[in-house]
Amino acid sequence: MVPRMKMQWGTQILIRGHHVAQLDPLGILDADLDSFVPSDLITTIDKLGFYGLHEGDLDKVFRLPTTTYIGGNETSLSLREIIKRLENSYCQHIGLEFMFINDVEQCQWIRQKFETPGIMRFTSDEKRTLLARLVRSTRFEDFLARKWSSEKRFGLEGCEVMIPALKMLIDKSSEMGLEYVILGMPHRGRLNVLANVIRKDLEQIFCQFDPKLEASDEGSGDVKYHLGMYHERINRATNKKLTLSLVANPSHLEAVDPVVQGKTKAEQFYRGDNEGKKVMSILVHGDAAFAGQGVVYETFHLSDLPSYTTNGTIHVVVNNQIGFTTDPRMARSSPYPTDVARVVNAPIFHVNADDPKAVMYVCSVAAEWRNTFHKDVVIDLVCYRRSGHNEMDEPMFTQPLMYKQIHKQVPVLKKYADKLISEGIVSLQEFEEEIAKYDKICEEAYTQSKDKKILNIKHWLDSPWPGFFTLEGEPKSMTCPPTGIPEDMLSHIGNVASSVPVENFKIHGGLSRILKSRLEMTRNRQVDWALAEYMAFGSLLKEGIHVRLSGQDVERGDL
């Protein structure tokens, strides 16, 4: 008779395995701010006693419950193998938080994605693509550092894997039918995203560093790491048409969150995309801002409301494990910066950013989750910041121990390239040629950027705005067309606004008086503020223009 697997311990590692996962690439901090290892997790043989087990039990064979996927095609495993497989799923470079979700189907879906043996496999072509994307992400920052060493650029060094991560999210979503991605993000890595995700012309980015560059029109003089972009292109991975919009963002790091959600909601409405299958939002956050700014919490609470939902947002947290000069232990009371997402039952995938393969797999699962369940998901890229808050800061003043380790840290590109070379996936010559190819692209763009003397706002719009700009991007004449409407239409709107839309419907006495007063004003050719607004909205609706009103006063009719 084969005994059943000890269910209590198996459940604990699902719930709390992330506490002992190897998430910090620096190896000096615990991502959850606590070095304590829960006593109910079997991390050493002496902890077997917590469950009434002994070392001799490790080779006993247990029947697996139907709720686990660690067996693959096997229905029974030894306790030793059970522990090994669960640790591989939950305690390595990926830490999962999902067991708080009160939906069994969703929990089982995640378990299947991470427990199934051998599921995290990549082809040689996929590994070469990942390496090429890391080359572009890394060498772009290196190029900026060489050419403009004394300029602020809020580089991505220490989290170069974010570029392949975003591209994986987009590729996977495009594969499932997505047509439009709307991105919001803070400063860090924005220029790299513009260059290597949105694919903005490099010379237009490089010319932004020229202090003599003149703005051709009002509103185009903002700093380069605040600017947005709109671009339509063919996605190379899927050969499908894709539209990308990076929304402009001010210095208030998370202010863009509700703006992105509103833009996404509007795009979904006008495309008739009720399930969010065609339009999706991705929000990139810093760890300190994600935990510290109230607009994040407020935006999360819009995520599942019937009139506001965008059918799931993918949140990517660039977790530098520091906010400007503040250590996380002095910045937040929660274990992780991502704990705010638990309030809406969003699964949280913590991942060591120095393991590109793990990051790519997590991103693939996140894209599938959003497409399957139409709910938010959070990817916590646990990384580090190689420079200071910006390139002019000296972090050794405030975080000397952390930065001693960072200075010794081997860049992720070298680690991954060495791994692929040792596996025979690429040769050293192929790797060096990939670097040389991108360096040449950057040098040629740098040369061309010197010819640009004028900055045009048309190159930095996060929407095409056809009513304001021509197809070539030139500003249209801003003359206002006549807005008057015939009196008989005003009378019609006033009469409709004063009537009850359903026959034999008994309305509140107070409302009856309001409608009667409104009808009298219409007949006397008079208006108050509320009726004037009603006529304005009504005239827009008569022309087929969508009008969306939102807020508590709208519910009550107080306009």
Coordinates of C-alpha atoms in Angstrom, one line a residue:
M1 CA 0.0 0.0 0.0
V2 CA 1.6 3.3 -1.1
P3 CA 1.0 6.1 1.5
R4 CA -0.4 9.4 0.4
M5 CA 2.0 12.4 0.2
K6 CA 2.1 14.6 3.3
M7 CA -0.4 17.3 2.1
Q8 CA 0.3 19.8 4.8
W9 CA 4.0 20.3 3.9
G10 CA 3.3 20.3 0.2
T11 CA 0.7 23.2 0.7
Q12 CA 3.2 25.2 2.8
I13 CA 5.9 25.2 0.1
L14 CA 3.3 26.4 -2.4
I15 CA 2.3 29.3 -0.1
R16 CA 5.7 30.2 1.4
G17 CA 8.3 28.8 -0.9
H18 CA 9.0 32.3 -2.3
H19 CA 10.5 33.2 1.1
V20 CA 13.5 30.9 0.5
A21 CA 13.7 31.4 -3.3
Q22 CA 17.0 32.7 -4.6
L23 CA 15.7 36.0 -5.9
D24 CA 18.5 38.5 -5.2
P25 CA 21.2 38.5 -8.0
L26 CA 23.6 40.2 -5.5
G27 CA 23.1 37.4 -3.0
I28 CA 23.2 39.9 -0.1
L29 CA 19.6 40.7 0.6
D30 CA 16.3 38.8 1.0
A31 CA 13.7 40.1 -1.4
D32 CA 11.0 39.8 1.3
L33 CA 13.2 41.9 3.8
D34 CA 13.4 38.9 6.2
S35 CA 16.2 36.4 6.5
F36 CA 14.1 34.1 8.7
V37 CA 13.3 30.8 7.1
P38 CA 9.8 29.5 8.0
S39 CA 10.2 26.5 10.3
D40 CA 7.5 24.6 8.4
L41 CA 9.5 24.5 5.2
I42 CA 11.8 21.5 4.8
T43 CA 15.1 23.1 3.8
T44 CA 17.3 20.7 5.8
I45 CA 16.9 17.1 6.9
D46 CA 16.6 18.1 10.6
K47 CA 13.2 19.9 9.7
L48 CA 11.6 16.6 8.7
G49 CA 10.6 16.2 12.4
F50 CA 8.2 19.1 12.1
Y51 CA 5.9 16.7 10.1
G52 CA 6.7 13.6 12.1
L53 CA 9.0 12.3 9.4
H54 CA 12.6 10.9 9.7
E55 CA 15.5 10.7 7.3
G56 CA 14.6 7.1 6.6
D57 CA 11.3 8.3 5.2
L58 CA 13.0 10.1 2.3
D59 CA 13.1 7.0 0.2
K60 CA 9.6 6.0 0.9
V61 CA 7.3 6.2 -2.1
F62 CA 4.1 8.3 -1.8
R63 CA 1.0 8.4 -4.0
L64 CA 0.7 12.0 -5.4
P65 CA -2.6 13.8 -5.0
T66 CA -4.5 14.7 -8.1
T67 CA -4.0 18.5 -7.4
T68 CA -0.3 18.4 -8.1
Y69 CA 1.6 18.4 -11.4
I70 CA 5.1 17.5 -10.1
G71 CA 4.7 13.9 -11.1
G72 CA 4.2 14.5 -14.8
N73 CA 3.1 11.0 -16.1
E74 CA 4.1 9.4 -12.7
T75 CA 1.5 8.9 -10.0
S76 CA 3.9 8.1 -7.2
L77 CA 7.3 9.5 -6.1
S78 CA 9.8 9.1 -3.3
L79 CA 9.6 11.8 -0.6
R80 CA 13.2 12.8 -1.6
E81 CA 12.1 13.3 -5.2
I82 CA 8.9 15.1 -4.1
I83 CA 10.9 17.6 -2.1
K84 CA 13.4 18.1 -4.9
R85 CA 10.7 18.8 -7.5
L86 CA 8.8 21.2 -5.3
E87 CA 12.0 23.1 -4.5
N88 CA 12.8 23.3 -8.2
S89 CA 9.3 24.8 -8.9
Y90 CA 9.0 27.2 -5.9
C91 CA 12.4 27.8 -4.3
Q92 CA 14.9 28.5 -7.2
H93 CA 15.1 31.7 -9.2
I94 CA 11.3 32.1 -9.4
G95 CA 9.2 32.9 -6.3
L96 CA 5.4 32.6 -6.7
E97 CA 2.6 34.2 -4.7
F98 CA -0.8 33.0 -5.8
M99 CA -2.3 30.8 -3.1
F100 CA -4.3 33.8 -1.7
I101 CA -6.4 33.8 -4.9
N102 CA -9.9 32.5 -4.0
D103 CA -10.4 30.7 -7.3
V104 CA -9.3 27.0 -7.5
E105 CA -9.2 27.0 -11.4
Q106 CA -6.8 30.0 -11.4
C107 CA -4.6 28.4 -8.7
Q108 CA -4.4 25.1 -10.5
W109 CA -3.6 26.9 -13.8
I110 CA -0.6 28.5 -12.2
R111 CA 0.5 25.2 -10.6
Q112 CA 0.4 23.4 -13.9
K113 CA 2.5 26.1 -15.5
F114 CA 5.3 25.9 -12.9
E115 CA 5.2 22.3 -11.5
T116 CA 5.1 20.3 -14.7
P117 CA 8.5 18.6 -15.1
G118 CA 10.6 20.1 -18.0
I119 CA 8.0 22.7 -18.9
M120 CA 10.6 25.6 -18.8
R121 CA 12.4 24.5 -22.0
F122 CA 13.6 26.8 -24.8
T123 CA 14.7 26.0 -28.3
S124 CA 18.2 27.0 -29.5
D125 CA 16.6 29.7 -31.8
E126 CA 14.7 31.1 -28.8
K127 CA 18.0 31.2 -26.8
R128 CA 19.8 33.0 -29.6
T129 CA 17.0 35.5 -29.9
L130 CA 17.2 36.2 -26.2
L131 CA 20.9 36.7 -26.4
A132 CA 20.6 39.1 -29.4
R133 CA 18.0 41.2 -27.4
L134 CA 20.3 41.3 -24.4
V135 CA 23.1 42.5 -26.6
R136 CA 20.9 45.4 -27.9
S137 CA 19.7 46.3 -24.4
T138 CA 23.2 46.2 -22.9
R139 CA 25.1 47.8 -25.7
F140 CA 22.6 50.7 -26.1
E141 CA 23.3 51.7 -22.5
D142 CA 27.1 51.2 -23.0
F143 CA 26.9 53.4 -26.1
L144 CA 25.1 56.3 -24.3
A145 CA 27.6 56.0 -21.4
R146 CA 30.5 56.3 -23.8
K147 CA 29.1 59.3 -25.8
W148 CA 27.5 61.3 -23.0
S149 CA 29.3 60.3 -19.8
S150 CA 28.3 63.4 -17.9
E151 CA 24.6 63.4 -18.9
K152 CA 21.6 62.1 -17.0
R153 CA 19.9 59.3 -18.9
F154 CA 18.4 57.0 -16.1
G155 CA 20.0 53.9 -17.6
L156 CA 18.9 50.4 -17.3
E157 CA 22.2 48.8 -16.2
G158 CA 21.5 46.1 -13.6
C159 CA 18.1 45.3 -15.2
E160 CA 19.0 44.9 -18.9
V161 CA 16.7 41.9 -19.0
M162 CA 13.7 44.2 -18.9
I163 CA 14.0 44.8 -22.7
P164 CA 13.8 41.1 -23.6
A165 CA 11.1 40.7 -21.0
L166 CA 8.8 43.4 -22.5
K167 CA 9.4 42.0 -26.0
M168 CA 8.4 38.5 -24.8
L169 CA 5.2 39.9 -23.3
I170 CA 4.4 41.7 -26.6
D171 CA 5.4 38.7 -28.8
K172 CA 3.3 36.2 -26.8
S173 CA 0.3 38.6 -26.7
S174 CA 0.6 39.3 -30.5
E175 CA 0.7 35.5 -31.0
M176 CA -2.7 35.3 -29.2
G177 CA -4.3 38.1 -31.4
L178 CA -3.3 41.3 -29.7
E179 CA -3.1 44.4 -32.0
Y180 CA -2.3 47.4 -29.7
V181 CA -0.1 47.7 -26.6
I182 CA -0.2 50.8 -24.5
L183 CA 2.8 51.3 -22.2
G184 CA 3.4 53.5 -19.2
M185 CA 6.7 53.7 -17.3
P186 CA 8.9 56.0 -15.3
H187 CA 12.4 57.4 -16.3
R188 CA 14.6 54.4 -15.7
G189 CA 15.1 52.5 -19.0
R190 CA 12.7 54.7 -21.0
L191 CA 15.3 55.6 -23.7
N192 CA 16.2 51.9 -24.1
V193 CA 12.5 51.0 -24.4
L194 CA 12.0 53.7 -27.0
A195 CA 15.0 52.3 -29.0
N196 CA 14.6 48.5 -28.6
V197 CA 10.9 47.9 -27.8
I198 CA 9.0 50.7 -29.6
R199 CA 11.9 50.8 -32.2
K200 CA 12.1 54.6 -32.5
D201 CA 14.8 55.8 -34.9
L202 CA 18.1 56.0 -32.9
E203 CA 19.1 59.3 -34.4
Q204 CA 16.0 60.9 -33.0
I205 CA 17.0 59.7 -29.5
F206 CA 20.6 60.6 -29.8
C207 CA 19.9 64.2 -31.1
Q208 CA 18.0 64.8 -27.8
F209 CA 21.4 64.9 -26.1
D210 CA 22.4 68.0 -28.2
P211 CA 22.1 71.1 -26.1
K212 CA 21.7 73.2 -29.2
L213 CA 18.7 71.4 -30.4
E214 CA 15.8 73.9 -30.9
A215 CA 12.1 73.1 -30.3
S216 CA 10.1 73.8 -33.5
D217 CA 6.8 74.2 -31.8
E218 CA 5.3 74.8 -28.4
G219 CA 5.3 71.8 -26.0
S220 CA 8.2 69.9 -27.4
G221 CA 10.9 71.0 -25.0
D222 CA 10.5 68.3 -22.3
V223 CA 13.4 66.2 -21.1
K224 CA 14.1 63.1 -23.1
Y225 CA 13.3 60.6 -20.4
H226 CA 9.7 62.0 -20.0
L227 CA 8.7 61.8 -23.7
G228 CA 6.3 59.4 -25.4
M229 CA 6.0 57.7 -28.7
Y230 CA 3.4 56.1 -31.1
H231 CA 4.5 53.6 -33.7
E232 CA 2.8 51.1 -36.0
R233 CA 5.0 48.2 -37.2
I234 CA 5.1 44.5 -38.1
N235 CA 6.0 42.3 -35.1
R236 CA 9.0 40.2 -36.3
A237 CA 8.2 37.3 -34.1
T238 CA 4.7 36.8 -35.3
N239 CA 4.7 38.7 -38.6
K240 CA 1.5 40.5 -37.5
K241 CA 0.7 44.2 -37.5
L242 CA 1.2 45.8 -34.1
T243 CA 0.7 49.3 -32.7
L244 CA 2.7 50.5 -29.8
S245 CA 2.2 53.6 -27.7
L246 CA 4.5 54.8 -24.9
V247 CA 2.6 57.4 -22.9
A248 CA 4.5 60.5 -21.8
N249 CA 5.1 60.7 -18.1
P250 CA 6.0 63.5 -15.7
S251 CA 8.4 63.3 -12.7
H252 CA 5.6 62.0 -10.5
L253 CA 6.6 58.4 -11.3
E254 CA 3.2 56.7 -11.1
A255 CA 1.0 59.5 -12.4
V256 CA 0.8 57.8 -15.7
D257 CA -1.0 54.7 -14.4
P258 CA -4.6 55.9 -14.6
V259 CA -3.8 57.8 -17.8
V260 CA -2.7 54.5 -19.5
Q261 CA -5.8 52.7 -18.2
G262 CA -8.1 55.4 -19.5
K263 CA -6.4 55.4 -22.9
T264 CA -6.6 51.6 -23.0
K265 CA -10.3 51.7 -22.1
A266 CA -11.0 54.2 -24.8
E267 CA -9.2 52.2 -27.5
Q268 CA -11.0 49.0 -26.4
F269 CA -14.4 50.8 -26.6
Y270 CA -13.8 52.2 -30.1
R271 CA -12.6 48.9 -31.4
G272 CA -15.5 47.0 -29.9
D273 CA -13.0 45.0 -27.9
N274 CA -15.1 44.0 -24.9
E275 CA -12.8 41.3 -23.7
G276 CA -9.4 43.1 -24.1
K277 CA -8.3 40.6 -26.8
K278 CA -7.0 43.3 -29.1
V279 CA -5.8 46.1 -26.8
M280 CA -3.7 45.7 -23.7
S281 CA -1.9 47.9 -21.2
I282 CA 1.6 47.2 -19.7
L283 CA 2.7 49.3 -16.7
V284 CA 6.4 49.4 -15.7
H285 CA 7.1 50.5 -12.1
G286 CA 10.0 51.1 -9.7
D287 CA 9.9 49.2 -6.5
A288 CA 9.8 52.2 -4.2
A289 CA 7.2 54.0 -6.1
F290 CA 5.0 50.9 -6.5
A291 CA 4.9 50.5 -2.8
G292 CA 4.9 54.2 -1.8
Q293 CA 2.5 56.0 -4.1
G294 CA -1.2 55.9 -3.5
V295 CA -2.2 56.2 -7.1
V296 CA -1.0 52.6 -7.6
Y297 CA -3.5 51.3 -5.1
E298 CA -6.3 53.5 -6.5
T299 CA -5.6 52.3 -10.0
F300 CA -5.6 48.6 -8.9
H301 CA -9.1 49.2 -7.5
L302 CA -10.3 50.3 -10.9
S303 CA -9.1 47.0 -12.5
D304 CA -12.2 44.9 -12.0
L305 CA -15.0 47.6 -12.0
P306 CA -17.5 47.0 -14.8
S307 CA -17.2 50.5 -16.3
Y308 CA -13.4 50.8 -15.9
T309 CA -11.8 47.4 -16.4
T310 CA -9.3 47.1 -19.2
N311 CA -9.5 43.3 -18.9
G312 CA -6.1 42.8 -17.2
T313 CA -2.9 44.8 -17.0
I314 CA 0.6 43.3 -16.9
H315 CA 2.6 45.1 -14.3
V316 CA 6.4 44.9 -14.5
V317 CA 8.3 46.0 -11.3
V318 CA 11.9 46.9 -11.8
N319 CA 13.0 46.1 -8.3
N320 CA 16.3 47.8 -7.8
Q321 CA 16.0 47.0 -4.1
I322 CA 16.6 50.7 -3.4
G323 CA 14.6 53.9 -3.8
F324 CA 16.8 56.8 -4.7
T325 CA 19.0 56.5 -1.5
T326 CA 16.5 54.8 0.8
D327 CA 16.9 51.2 1.8
P328 CA 13.7 49.2 1.5
R329 CA 13.7 48.4 5.2
M330 CA 13.2 52.2 5.8
A331 CA 10.8 52.7 3.0
R332 CA 7.9 50.2 3.5
S333 CA 6.3 48.0 6.1
S334 CA 5.3 45.2 3.8
P335 CA 7.6 42.3 3.0
Y336 CA 7.6 42.9 -0.8
P337 CA 7.1 46.1 -2.8
T338 CA 4.4 44.2 -4.8
D339 CA 2.1 43.4 -1.8
V340 CA -0.4 46.1 -2.9
A341 CA -1.4 43.8 -5.8
R342 CA -2.7 41.1 -3.4
V343 CA -5.8 43.3 -2.8
V344 CA -7.2 42.4 -6.2
N345 CA -6.1 38.7 -6.3
A346 CA -3.4 39.4 -8.9
P347 CA -0.8 36.6 -9.0
I348 CA 2.8 37.9 -8.2
F349 CA 5.7 36.3 -10.0
H350 CA 9.1 37.2 -8.3
V351 CA 12.1 36.4 -10.5
N352 CA 15.8 36.8 -10.3
A353 CA 16.7 39.2 -13.1
D354 CA 20.1 37.7 -13.6
D355 CA 18.4 34.5 -14.9
P356 CA 17.1 35.6 -18.3
K357 CA 15.6 32.2 -19.1
A358 CA 13.5 32.3 -15.9
V359 CA 12.4 35.9 -16.7
M360 CA 11.3 34.9 -20.2
Y361 CA 9.3 32.0 -18.9
V362 CA 7.6 34.1 -16.3
C363 CA 6.7 36.7 -19.0
S364 CA 5.3 34.1 -21.2
V365 CA 3.1 32.8 -18.4
A366 CA 2.0 36.3 -17.5
A367 CA 0.9 37.0 -21.0
E368 CA -1.1 33.8 -21.1
W369 CA -2.6 34.5 -17.7
R370 CA -3.9 37.9 -18.9
N371 CA -5.3 36.4 -22.1
T372 CA -7.0 33.5 -20.3
F373 CA -8.4 35.2 -17.2
H374 CA -8.5 38.9 -18.2
K375 CA -7.1 39.9 -14.8
D376 CA -4.0 41.8 -13.6
V377 CA -0.7 40.1 -13.1
V378 CA 2.6 41.3 -11.5
I379 CA 6.1 40.4 -12.5
D380 CA 8.7 41.5 -9.9
L381 CA 12.1 41.7 -11.6
V382 CA 14.5 41.5 -8.6
C383 CA 17.6 43.2 -9.9
Y384 CA 20.0 46.0 -8.9
R385 CA 21.0 49.5 -10.1
R386 CA 24.5 49.7 -11.3
S387 CA 24.8 53.5 -11.1
G388 CA 23.2 55.9 -8.7
H389 CA 19.7 57.3 -8.9
N390 CA 21.0 59.0 -12.0
E391 CA 24.4 58.8 -13.6
M392 CA 25.6 61.9 -11.6
D393 CA 25.0 60.4 -8.2
E394 CA 27.6 58.5 -6.1
P395 CA 25.7 55.6 -4.4
M396 CA 28.8 54.6 -2.3
F397 CA 28.0 57.5 0.0
T398 CA 24.7 55.9 1.1
Q399 CA 24.9 52.2 0.2
P400 CA 28.6 51.3 0.4
L401 CA 28.1 47.5 1.1
M402 CA 25.6 47.0 -1.6
Y403 CA 27.7 48.9 -4.2
K404 CA 30.9 47.0 -3.3
Q405 CA 29.0 43.9 -4.4
I406 CA 27.5 45.6 -7.4
H407 CA 31.0 46.6 -8.6
K408 CA 32.0 43.0 -8.5
Q409 CA 28.8 41.8 -10.2
V410 CA 29.3 40.2 -13.7
P411 CA 26.8 41.8 -16.2
V412 CA 23.9 39.5 -17.1
L413 CA 24.9 39.6 -20.8
K414 CA 28.3 38.1 -20.1
K415 CA 26.8 35.5 -17.8
Y416 CA 24.3 34.4 -20.4
A417 CA 26.7 34.6 -23.4
D418 CA 29.2 32.4 -21.5
K419 CA 26.4 29.9 -20.8
L420 CA 25.3 29.6 -24.4
I421 CA 28.9 29.4 -25.6
S422 CA 29.6 26.6 -23.2
E423 CA 26.4 24.8 -24.4
G424 CA 27.5 25.2 -28.0
I425 CA 24.4 27.2 -28.9
V426 CA 26.5 30.1 -30.2
S427 CA 30.2 30.5 -30.8
L428 CA 32.3 33.3 -29.4
Q429 CA 32.7 34.7 -32.9
E430 CA 29.0 34.8 -33.4
F431 CA 28.5 36.6 -30.1
E432 CA 31.2 39.2 -31.0
E433 CA 29.7 39.7 -34.4
E434 CA 26.3 40.4 -32.9
I435 CA 27.9 43.0 -30.6
A436 CA 29.8 44.6 -33.5
K437 CA 26.6 44.7 -35.7
Y438 CA 24.6 46.6 -33.1
D439 CA 27.5 48.9 -32.3
K440 CA 27.8 49.8 -36.0
I441 CA 24.0 50.6 -36.0
C442 CA 24.5 53.0 -33.1
E443 CA 27.5 54.7 -34.6
E444 CA 25.8 55.3 -37.9
A445 CA 22.7 56.7 -36.1
Y446 CA 25.0 58.9 -34.0
T447 CA 26.6 60.4 -37.2
Q448 CA 23.2 61.1 -38.7
S449 CA 21.9 62.6 -35.5
K450 CA 24.4 65.5 -35.8
D451 CA 22.5 66.7 -38.8
K452 CA 19.3 67.2 -36.8
K453 CA 19.0 70.8 -35.6
I454 CA 15.2 71.0 -34.9
L455 CA 13.1 69.0 -32.5
N456 CA 9.6 68.3 -33.8
I457 CA 6.7 67.4 -31.5
K458 CA 5.3 65.1 -34.2
H459 CA 8.1 62.7 -33.4
W460 CA 7.2 62.4 -29.8
L461 CA 3.4 62.0 -29.7
D462 CA 1.9 58.9 -27.9
S463 CA -1.2 59.2 -30.2
P464 CA -1.5 60.2 -33.8
W465 CA -4.1 62.9 -33.1
P466 CA -5.4 63.2 -36.7
G467 CA -7.7 66.1 -35.7
F468 CA -4.6 68.2 -34.7
F469 CA -1.9 66.9 -37.1
T470 CA -1.7 66.0 -40.8
L471 CA -0.6 62.5 -41.9
E472 CA 2.9 64.0 -42.2
G473 CA 2.8 65.1 -38.6
E474 CA 2.5 68.9 -39.3
P475 CA 0.2 70.9 -37.0
K476 CA -3.2 71.6 -38.6
S477 CA -4.7 75.1 -38.4
M478 CA -6.2 75.4 -34.9
T479 CA -9.2 77.5 -36.0
C480 CA -12.4 76.4 -34.2
P481 CA -15.3 75.3 -36.5
P482 CA -18.8 76.8 -35.8
T483 CA -20.4 75.0 -32.8
G484 CA -23.9 76.4 -33.0
I485 CA -26.9 74.1 -33.5
P486 CA -30.5 74.9 -34.8
E487 CA -33.1 75.9 -32.2
D488 CA -35.4 73.1 -33.2
M489 CA -32.7 70.6 -32.2
L490 CA -32.3 72.4 -28.9
S491 CA -36.0 72.2 -28.3
H492 CA -36.0 68.5 -29.2
I493 CA -33.2 67.7 -26.8
G494 CA -34.9 69.8 -24.1
N495 CA -38.2 67.9 -24.5
V496 CA -36.4 64.5 -24.4
A497 CA -34.5 65.6 -21.3
S498 CA -37.8 66.6 -19.6
S499 CA -39.5 63.3 -20.3
V500 CA -39.6 59.8 -18.7
P501 CA -38.0 57.3 -21.1
V502 CA -40.3 54.4 -20.1
E503 CA -44.1 54.5 -20.3
N504 CA -46.1 53.9 -17.1
F505 CA -43.0 54.3 -15.0
K506 CA -43.6 55.9 -11.6
I507 CA -40.7 58.2 -10.7
H508 CA -39.7 59.9 -7.5
G509 CA -41.7 63.1 -6.7
G510 CA -38.6 65.2 -6.5
L511 CA -37.5 64.1 -9.9
S512 CA -40.9 64.8 -11.3
R513 CA -40.6 68.5 -10.2
I514 CA -37.2 68.8 -11.8
L515 CA -38.4 67.4 -15.1
K516 CA -41.4 69.7 -15.1
S517 CA -39.2 72.7 -14.4
R518 CA -36.9 71.7 -17.2
L519 CA -39.8 71.4 -19.7
E520 CA -41.0 74.9 -18.7
M521 CA -37.6 76.4 -19.4
T522 CA -37.4 74.7 -22.8
R523 CA -40.8 76.1 -23.8
N524 CA -39.8 79.6 -22.5
R525 CA -36.5 79.4 -24.5
Q526 CA -34.5 79.5 -21.2
V527 CA -31.7 77.3 -19.8
D528 CA -29.9 76.9 -16.6
W529 CA -26.4 75.4 -16.3
A530 CA -27.6 71.8 -16.0
L531 CA -30.0 72.0 -19.0
A532 CA -27.2 73.7 -21.1
E533 CA -24.9 70.8 -20.4
Y534 CA -27.7 68.4 -21.2
M535 CA -28.2 70.1 -24.6
A536 CA -24.4 70.1 -25.3
F537 CA -24.1 66.4 -24.6
G538 CA -27.3 65.7 -26.5
S539 CA -26.1 67.5 -29.6
L540 CA -22.9 65.5 -29.5
L541 CA -24.8 62.2 -29.3
K542 CA -27.1 63.3 -32.2
E543 CA -23.9 63.6 -34.3
G544 CA -22.8 60.1 -33.2
I545 CA -20.1 61.3 -30.9
H546 CA -19.6 59.0 -27.9
V547 CA -19.9 60.8 -24.5
R548 CA -18.6 59.2 -21.3
L549 CA -19.5 60.7 -18.0
S550 CA -18.0 59.4 -14.8
G551 CA -18.1 60.1 -11.1
Q552 CA -20.5 60.1 -8.1
D553 CA -22.3 63.2 -9.2
V554 CA -23.2 61.5 -12.5
E555 CA -24.9 58.7 -10.6
R556 CA -27.1 61.2 -8.9
G557 CA -27.6 63.5 -11.9
D558 CA -25.8 66.4 -10.4
L559 CA -24.0 68.0 -13.3

